[in-house]
Short mmCIF file of C-alpha atoms and ligand atoms in Angstrom, two decimals:
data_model
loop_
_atom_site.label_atom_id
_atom_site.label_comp_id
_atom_site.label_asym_id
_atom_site.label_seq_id
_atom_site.Cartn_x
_atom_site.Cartn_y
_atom_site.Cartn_z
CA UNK H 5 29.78 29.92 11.13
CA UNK H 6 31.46 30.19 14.85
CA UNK H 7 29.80 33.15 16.41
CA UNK H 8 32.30 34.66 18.98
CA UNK H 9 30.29 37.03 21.60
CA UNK H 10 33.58 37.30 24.07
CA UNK H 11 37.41 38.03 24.18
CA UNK H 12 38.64 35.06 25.51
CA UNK H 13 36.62 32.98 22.72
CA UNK H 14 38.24 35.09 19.99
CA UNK H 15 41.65 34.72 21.47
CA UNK H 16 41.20 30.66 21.83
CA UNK H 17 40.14 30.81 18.33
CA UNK H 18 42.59 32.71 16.25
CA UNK H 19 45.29 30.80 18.79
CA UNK H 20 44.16 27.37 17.25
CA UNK H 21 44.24 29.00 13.43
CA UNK H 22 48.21 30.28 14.53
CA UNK H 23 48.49 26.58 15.44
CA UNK H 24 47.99 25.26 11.85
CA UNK H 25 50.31 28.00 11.33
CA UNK H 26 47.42 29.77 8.83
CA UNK H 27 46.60 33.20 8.05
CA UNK H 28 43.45 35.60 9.58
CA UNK H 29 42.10 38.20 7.48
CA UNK H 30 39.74 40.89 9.77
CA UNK H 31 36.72 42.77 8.10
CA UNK H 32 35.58 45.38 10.78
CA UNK H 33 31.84 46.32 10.13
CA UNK H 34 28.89 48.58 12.33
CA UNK H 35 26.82 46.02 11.07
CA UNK H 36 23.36 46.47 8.41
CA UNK H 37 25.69 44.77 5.95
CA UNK H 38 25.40 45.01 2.38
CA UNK H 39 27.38 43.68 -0.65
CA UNK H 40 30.71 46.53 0.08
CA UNK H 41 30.95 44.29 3.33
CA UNK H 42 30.58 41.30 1.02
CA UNK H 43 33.64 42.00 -1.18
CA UNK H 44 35.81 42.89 1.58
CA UNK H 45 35.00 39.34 3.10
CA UNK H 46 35.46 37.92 -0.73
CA UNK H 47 38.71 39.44 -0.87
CA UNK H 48 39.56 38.67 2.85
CA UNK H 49 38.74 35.01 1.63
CA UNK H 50 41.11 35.30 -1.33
CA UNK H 51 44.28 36.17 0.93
CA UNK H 52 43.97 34.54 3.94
CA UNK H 53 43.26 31.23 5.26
CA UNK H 54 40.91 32.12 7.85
CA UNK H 55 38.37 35.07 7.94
CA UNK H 56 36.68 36.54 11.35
CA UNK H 57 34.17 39.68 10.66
CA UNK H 58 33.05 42.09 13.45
CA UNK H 59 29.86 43.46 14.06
CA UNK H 60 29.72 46.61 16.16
CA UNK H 61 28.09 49.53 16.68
CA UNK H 62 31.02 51.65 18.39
CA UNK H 63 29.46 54.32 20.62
CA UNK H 64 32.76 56.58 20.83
CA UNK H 65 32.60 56.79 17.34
CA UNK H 66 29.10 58.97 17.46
CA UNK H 67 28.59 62.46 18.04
CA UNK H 68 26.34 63.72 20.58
CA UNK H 69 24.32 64.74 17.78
CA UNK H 70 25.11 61.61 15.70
CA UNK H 71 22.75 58.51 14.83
CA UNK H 72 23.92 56.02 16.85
CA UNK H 73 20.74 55.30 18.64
CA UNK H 74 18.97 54.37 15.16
CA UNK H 75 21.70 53.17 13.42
CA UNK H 76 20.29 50.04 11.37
CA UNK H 77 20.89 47.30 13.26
CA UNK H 78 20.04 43.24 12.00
CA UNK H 79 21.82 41.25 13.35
CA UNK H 80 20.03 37.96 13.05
CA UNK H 81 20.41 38.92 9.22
CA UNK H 82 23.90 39.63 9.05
CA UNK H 83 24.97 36.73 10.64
CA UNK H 84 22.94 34.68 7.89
CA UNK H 85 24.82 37.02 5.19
CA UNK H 86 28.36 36.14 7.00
CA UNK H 87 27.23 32.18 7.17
CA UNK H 88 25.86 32.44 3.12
CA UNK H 89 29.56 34.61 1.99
CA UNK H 90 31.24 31.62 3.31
CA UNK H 91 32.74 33.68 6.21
CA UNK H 92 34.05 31.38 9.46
CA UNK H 93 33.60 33.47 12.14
CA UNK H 94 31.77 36.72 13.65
CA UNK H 95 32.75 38.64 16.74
CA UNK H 96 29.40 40.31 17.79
CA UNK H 97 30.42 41.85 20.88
CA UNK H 98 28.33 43.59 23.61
CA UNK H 99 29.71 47.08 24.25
CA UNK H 100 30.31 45.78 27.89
CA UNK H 101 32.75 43.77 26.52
CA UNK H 102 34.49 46.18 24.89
CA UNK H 103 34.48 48.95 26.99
CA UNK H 104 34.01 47.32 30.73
CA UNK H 105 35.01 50.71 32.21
CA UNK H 106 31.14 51.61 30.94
CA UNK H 107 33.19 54.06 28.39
CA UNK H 108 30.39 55.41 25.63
CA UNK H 109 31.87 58.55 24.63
CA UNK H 110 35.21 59.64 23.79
CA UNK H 111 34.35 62.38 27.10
CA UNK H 112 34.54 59.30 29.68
CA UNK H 113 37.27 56.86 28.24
CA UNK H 114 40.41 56.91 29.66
CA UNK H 115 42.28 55.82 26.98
CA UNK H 116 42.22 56.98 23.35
CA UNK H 117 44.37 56.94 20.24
CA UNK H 118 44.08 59.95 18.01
CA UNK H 119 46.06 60.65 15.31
CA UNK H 120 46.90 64.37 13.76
CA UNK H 121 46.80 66.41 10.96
CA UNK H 122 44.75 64.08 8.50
CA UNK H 123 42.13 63.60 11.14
CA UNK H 124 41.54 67.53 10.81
CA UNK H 125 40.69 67.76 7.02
CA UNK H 126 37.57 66.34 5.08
CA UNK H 127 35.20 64.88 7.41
CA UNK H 128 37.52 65.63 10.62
CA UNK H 129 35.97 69.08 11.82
CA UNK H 130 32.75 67.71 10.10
CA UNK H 131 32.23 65.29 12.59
CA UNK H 132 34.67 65.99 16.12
CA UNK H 133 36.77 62.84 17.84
CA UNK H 134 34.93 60.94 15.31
CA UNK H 135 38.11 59.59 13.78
CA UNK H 136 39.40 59.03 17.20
CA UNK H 137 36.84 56.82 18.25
CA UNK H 138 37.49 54.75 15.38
CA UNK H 139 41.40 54.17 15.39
CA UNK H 140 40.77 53.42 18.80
CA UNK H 141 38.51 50.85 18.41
CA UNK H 142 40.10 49.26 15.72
CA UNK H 143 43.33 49.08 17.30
CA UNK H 144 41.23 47.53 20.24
CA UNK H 145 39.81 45.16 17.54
CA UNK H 146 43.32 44.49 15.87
CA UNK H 147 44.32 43.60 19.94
CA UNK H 148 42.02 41.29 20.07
CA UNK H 149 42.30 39.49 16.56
CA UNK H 150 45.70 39.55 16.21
CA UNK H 151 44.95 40.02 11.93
CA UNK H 152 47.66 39.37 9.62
CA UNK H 153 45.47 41.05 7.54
CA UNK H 154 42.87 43.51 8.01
CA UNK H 155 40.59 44.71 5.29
CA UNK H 156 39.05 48.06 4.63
CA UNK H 157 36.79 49.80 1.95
CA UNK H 158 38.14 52.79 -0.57
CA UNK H 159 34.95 54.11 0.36
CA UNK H 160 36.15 55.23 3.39
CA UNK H 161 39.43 56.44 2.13
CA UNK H 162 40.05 59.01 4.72
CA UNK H 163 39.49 56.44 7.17
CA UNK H 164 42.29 54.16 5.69
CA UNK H 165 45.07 56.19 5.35
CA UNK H 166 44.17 57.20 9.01
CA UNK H 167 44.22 53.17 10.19
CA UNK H 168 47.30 52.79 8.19
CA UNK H 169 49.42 55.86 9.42
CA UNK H 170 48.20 54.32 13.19
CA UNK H 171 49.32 51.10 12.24
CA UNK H 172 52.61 51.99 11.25
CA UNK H 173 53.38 54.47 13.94
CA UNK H 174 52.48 52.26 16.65
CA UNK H 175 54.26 49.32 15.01
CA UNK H 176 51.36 47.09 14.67
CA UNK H 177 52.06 43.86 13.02
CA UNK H 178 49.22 43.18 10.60
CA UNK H 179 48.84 44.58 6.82
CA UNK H 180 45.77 47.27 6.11
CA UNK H 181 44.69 46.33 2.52
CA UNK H 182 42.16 48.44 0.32
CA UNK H 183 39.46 47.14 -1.41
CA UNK H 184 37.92 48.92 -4.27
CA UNK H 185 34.30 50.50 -3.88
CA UNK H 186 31.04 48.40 -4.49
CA UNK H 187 28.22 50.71 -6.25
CA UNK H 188 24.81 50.27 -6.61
CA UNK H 189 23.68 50.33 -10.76
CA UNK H 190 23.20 53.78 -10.74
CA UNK H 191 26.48 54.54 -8.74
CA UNK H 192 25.73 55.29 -5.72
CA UNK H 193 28.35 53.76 -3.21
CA UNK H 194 26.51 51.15 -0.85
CA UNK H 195 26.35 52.72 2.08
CA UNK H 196 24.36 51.28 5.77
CA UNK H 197 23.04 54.67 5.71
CA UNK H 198 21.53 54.45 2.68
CA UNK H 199 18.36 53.29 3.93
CA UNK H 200 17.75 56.79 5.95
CA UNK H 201 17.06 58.27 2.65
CA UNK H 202 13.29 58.77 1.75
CA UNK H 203 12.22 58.05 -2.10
CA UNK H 204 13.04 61.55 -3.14
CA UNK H 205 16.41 61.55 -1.47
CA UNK H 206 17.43 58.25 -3.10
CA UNK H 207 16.48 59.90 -6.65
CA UNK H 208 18.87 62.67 -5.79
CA UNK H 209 21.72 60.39 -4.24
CA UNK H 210 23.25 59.35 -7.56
CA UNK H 211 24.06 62.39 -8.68
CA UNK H 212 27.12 62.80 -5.73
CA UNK H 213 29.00 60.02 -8.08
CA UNK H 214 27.82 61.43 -11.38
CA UNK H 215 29.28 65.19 -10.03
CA UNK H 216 32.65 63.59 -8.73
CA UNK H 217 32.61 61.86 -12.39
CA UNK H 218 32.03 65.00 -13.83
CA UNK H 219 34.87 66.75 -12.35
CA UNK H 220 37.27 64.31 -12.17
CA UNK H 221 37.03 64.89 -15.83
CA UNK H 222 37.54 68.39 -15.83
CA UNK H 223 40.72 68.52 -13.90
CA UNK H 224 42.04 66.41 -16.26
CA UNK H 225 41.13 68.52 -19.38
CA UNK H 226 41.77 71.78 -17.48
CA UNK H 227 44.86 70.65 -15.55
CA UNK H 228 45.63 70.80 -11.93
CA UNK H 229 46.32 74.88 -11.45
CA UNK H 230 42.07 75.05 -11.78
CA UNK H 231 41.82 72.40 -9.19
CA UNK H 232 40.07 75.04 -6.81
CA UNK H 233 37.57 76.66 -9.64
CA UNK H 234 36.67 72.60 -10.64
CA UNK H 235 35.35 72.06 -7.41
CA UNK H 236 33.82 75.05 -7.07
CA UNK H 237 31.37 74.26 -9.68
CA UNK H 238 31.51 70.85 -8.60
CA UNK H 239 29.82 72.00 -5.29
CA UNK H 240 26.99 74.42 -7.05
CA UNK H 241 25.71 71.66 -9.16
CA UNK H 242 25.33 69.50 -5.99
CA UNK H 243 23.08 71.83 -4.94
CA UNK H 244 21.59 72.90 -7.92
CA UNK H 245 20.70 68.56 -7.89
CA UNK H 246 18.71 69.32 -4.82
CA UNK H 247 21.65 68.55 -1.98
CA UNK H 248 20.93 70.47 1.20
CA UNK H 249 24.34 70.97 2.19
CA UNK H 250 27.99 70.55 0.92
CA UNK H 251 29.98 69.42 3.52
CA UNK H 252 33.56 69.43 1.82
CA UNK H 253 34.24 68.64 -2.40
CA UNK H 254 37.88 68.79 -2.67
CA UNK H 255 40.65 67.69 -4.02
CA UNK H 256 43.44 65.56 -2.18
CA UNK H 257 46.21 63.45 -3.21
CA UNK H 258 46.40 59.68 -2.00
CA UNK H 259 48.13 60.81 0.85
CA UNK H 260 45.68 63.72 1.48
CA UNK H 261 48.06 66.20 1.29
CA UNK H 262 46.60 69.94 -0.75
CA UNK H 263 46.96 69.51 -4.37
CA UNK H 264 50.32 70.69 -5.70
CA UNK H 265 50.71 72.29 -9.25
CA UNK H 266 53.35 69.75 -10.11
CA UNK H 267 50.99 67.54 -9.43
CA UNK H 268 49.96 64.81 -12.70
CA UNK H 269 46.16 64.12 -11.97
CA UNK H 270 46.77 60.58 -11.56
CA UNK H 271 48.06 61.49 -7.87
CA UNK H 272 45.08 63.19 -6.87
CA UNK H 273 41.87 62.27 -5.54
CA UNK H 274 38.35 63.94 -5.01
CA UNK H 275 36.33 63.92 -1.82
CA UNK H 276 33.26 65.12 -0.86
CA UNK H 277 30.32 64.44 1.38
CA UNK H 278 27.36 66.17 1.15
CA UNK H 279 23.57 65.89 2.87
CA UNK H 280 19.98 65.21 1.96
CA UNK H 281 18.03 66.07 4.77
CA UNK H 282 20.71 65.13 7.95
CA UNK H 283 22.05 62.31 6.18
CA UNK H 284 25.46 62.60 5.04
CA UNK H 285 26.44 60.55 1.59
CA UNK H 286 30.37 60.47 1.26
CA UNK H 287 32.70 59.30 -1.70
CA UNK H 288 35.74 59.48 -3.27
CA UNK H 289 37.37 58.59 -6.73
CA UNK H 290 40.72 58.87 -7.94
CA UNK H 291 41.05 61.60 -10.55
CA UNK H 292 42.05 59.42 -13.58
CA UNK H 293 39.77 56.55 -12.77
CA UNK H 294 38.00 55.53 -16.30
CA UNK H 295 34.44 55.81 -15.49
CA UNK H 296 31.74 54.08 -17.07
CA UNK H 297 28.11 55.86 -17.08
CA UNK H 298 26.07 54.20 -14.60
P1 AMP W 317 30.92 50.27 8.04
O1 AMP W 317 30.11 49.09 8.46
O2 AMP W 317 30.16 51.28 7.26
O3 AMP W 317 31.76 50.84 9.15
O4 AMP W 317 31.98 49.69 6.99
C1 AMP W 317 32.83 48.63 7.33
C2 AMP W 317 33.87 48.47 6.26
O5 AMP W 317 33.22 48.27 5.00
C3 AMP W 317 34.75 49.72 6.10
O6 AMP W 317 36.08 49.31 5.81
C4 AMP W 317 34.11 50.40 4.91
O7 AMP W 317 35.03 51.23 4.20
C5 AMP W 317 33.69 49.23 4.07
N1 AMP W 317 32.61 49.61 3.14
C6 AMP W 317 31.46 50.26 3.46
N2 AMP W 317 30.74 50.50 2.33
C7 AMP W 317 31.48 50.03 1.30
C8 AMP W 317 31.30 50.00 -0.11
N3 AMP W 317 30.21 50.51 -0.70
N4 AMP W 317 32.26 49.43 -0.88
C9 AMP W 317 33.38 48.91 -0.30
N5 AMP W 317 33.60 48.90 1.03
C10 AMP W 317 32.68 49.46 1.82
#
């Protein structure tokens, strides 16, 4: 596997792929990988003639009150992961290289991409200029790779239709493709944070799916005018499972738009994020997924 720790390397490198006249599929990670990153290299892999991953830990993207200071780093061991998935090529960057202005908050960069309106719902006012630093950075990213393709998880599904709607207002030539959720056997979505939870916190963790299961189910037997009252009690057995905190359970549709009571389920989706301890444990399904019991 190339390992690419500068710009100009990256850029010399996806020039010779353009050469052959071939295809690059990006997969953007923080790192800590685990088998979500897999598939979205598998599927990467699939499409494209050529795969490059990232590894970085964005600052921008943190909070002052955030974990980016112990966010799981292992680097030695991703890069074996990327070499054994059969990826080509990692872009570990130093954040010197990516922000040589010495930029490590959104406060002291200069320049920033934000998009509005779906960066203020669901995890938007949970965690401030988060999204921001993120669009920005991948648009930096996308820069740099010059993707046909780049590659992102439904886990995150806030996060993609926020990458997409950037993509597409600022005209950026590549395609944002979706890739389905991995789980561990009891359902809870793989997740780098993950391994903040202590023992007792893990045995709790499953039951975020198991809820958003639950009352995915519901809005389909009560229908979409009790959307409101299904997440309600969506949120008080959360708690009543031993969750600290509900950030946000609520319905969406796959645009995020508010649910509307023409609405069929099929168009709507459920979010929700809530904490054991600090850590916060997102997901998402689509309200007429067929679920199997974990
Ligand atoms: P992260 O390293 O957490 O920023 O994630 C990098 C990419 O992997 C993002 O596109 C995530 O949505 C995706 N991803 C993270 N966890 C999973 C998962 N459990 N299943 C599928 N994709 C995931």
């Amino acid at each position: 596997m190339i390992e690419l720790r500068e710009i100009s390397n990256v850029s010399k490198l996806v020039q010779e792929w353009r050469q052959e006249r071939a295809s690059v599929g990006l997969v953007m990670t923080l790192g800590a990988l685990h088998r979500g990153h897999m598939s979205l290299v598998k599927y990467a892999q699939a499409h494209c003639n050529h795969v490059l991953a990232t590894i970085f830990v964005n600052p921008i993207q943190f909070g002052p009150s955030e974990d980016y200071v112990i966010y799981p780093r292992s680097e030695a061991q991703d890069f074996d992961l990327l070499a054994e998935w059969g990826c080509e090529a990692v872009f570990a960057p130093t954040a010197e290289e990516l922000f040589p202005r010495g930029e490590r908050s959104l406060q002291d960069s200069r320049t920033l991409v934000s998009v509005k309106d779906i960066t203020s719902i669901l995890d938007g006012p949970v965690r401030p200029g988060h999204f921001t630093g993120v669009v920005t950075i991948v648009l930096k990213m996308l820069n740099i790779v010059a993707a046909d393709e780049a590659y992102f998880g439904e886990k995150d599904y806030q996060q993609y239709v926020i990458i997409r709607a950037m993509a597409e207002d600022l005209f950026v030539p590549v395609r944002i493709v979706l890739c389905p959720t991995i789980r561990e056997a009891d359902g809870l979505a793989m997740s780098s944070r993950n391994t903040y939870l202590t023992g007792e916190q893990r045995a709790i963790a499953p039951g975020l799916y198991r809820t958003l299961c639950a009352a995915t189910q519901e809005l389909r037997r009560e229908g979409i005018g009790r959307a409101d009252a299904v997440a309600e009690r969506a949120t008080g057995r959360l708690l009543a499972l031993g969750f600290d905190s509900v950030d946000y359970l609520e319905f969406r549709d796959h645009e995020l738009a508010l649910p509307q009571l023409g609405n069929d389920p099929r168009e709507l989706r459920l979010f929700a994020a809530a904490r054991l301890g600090e850590t916060q444990l997102t997901d998402n399904l689509p309200a007429d997924a067929e679920i199997a019991e974990p």
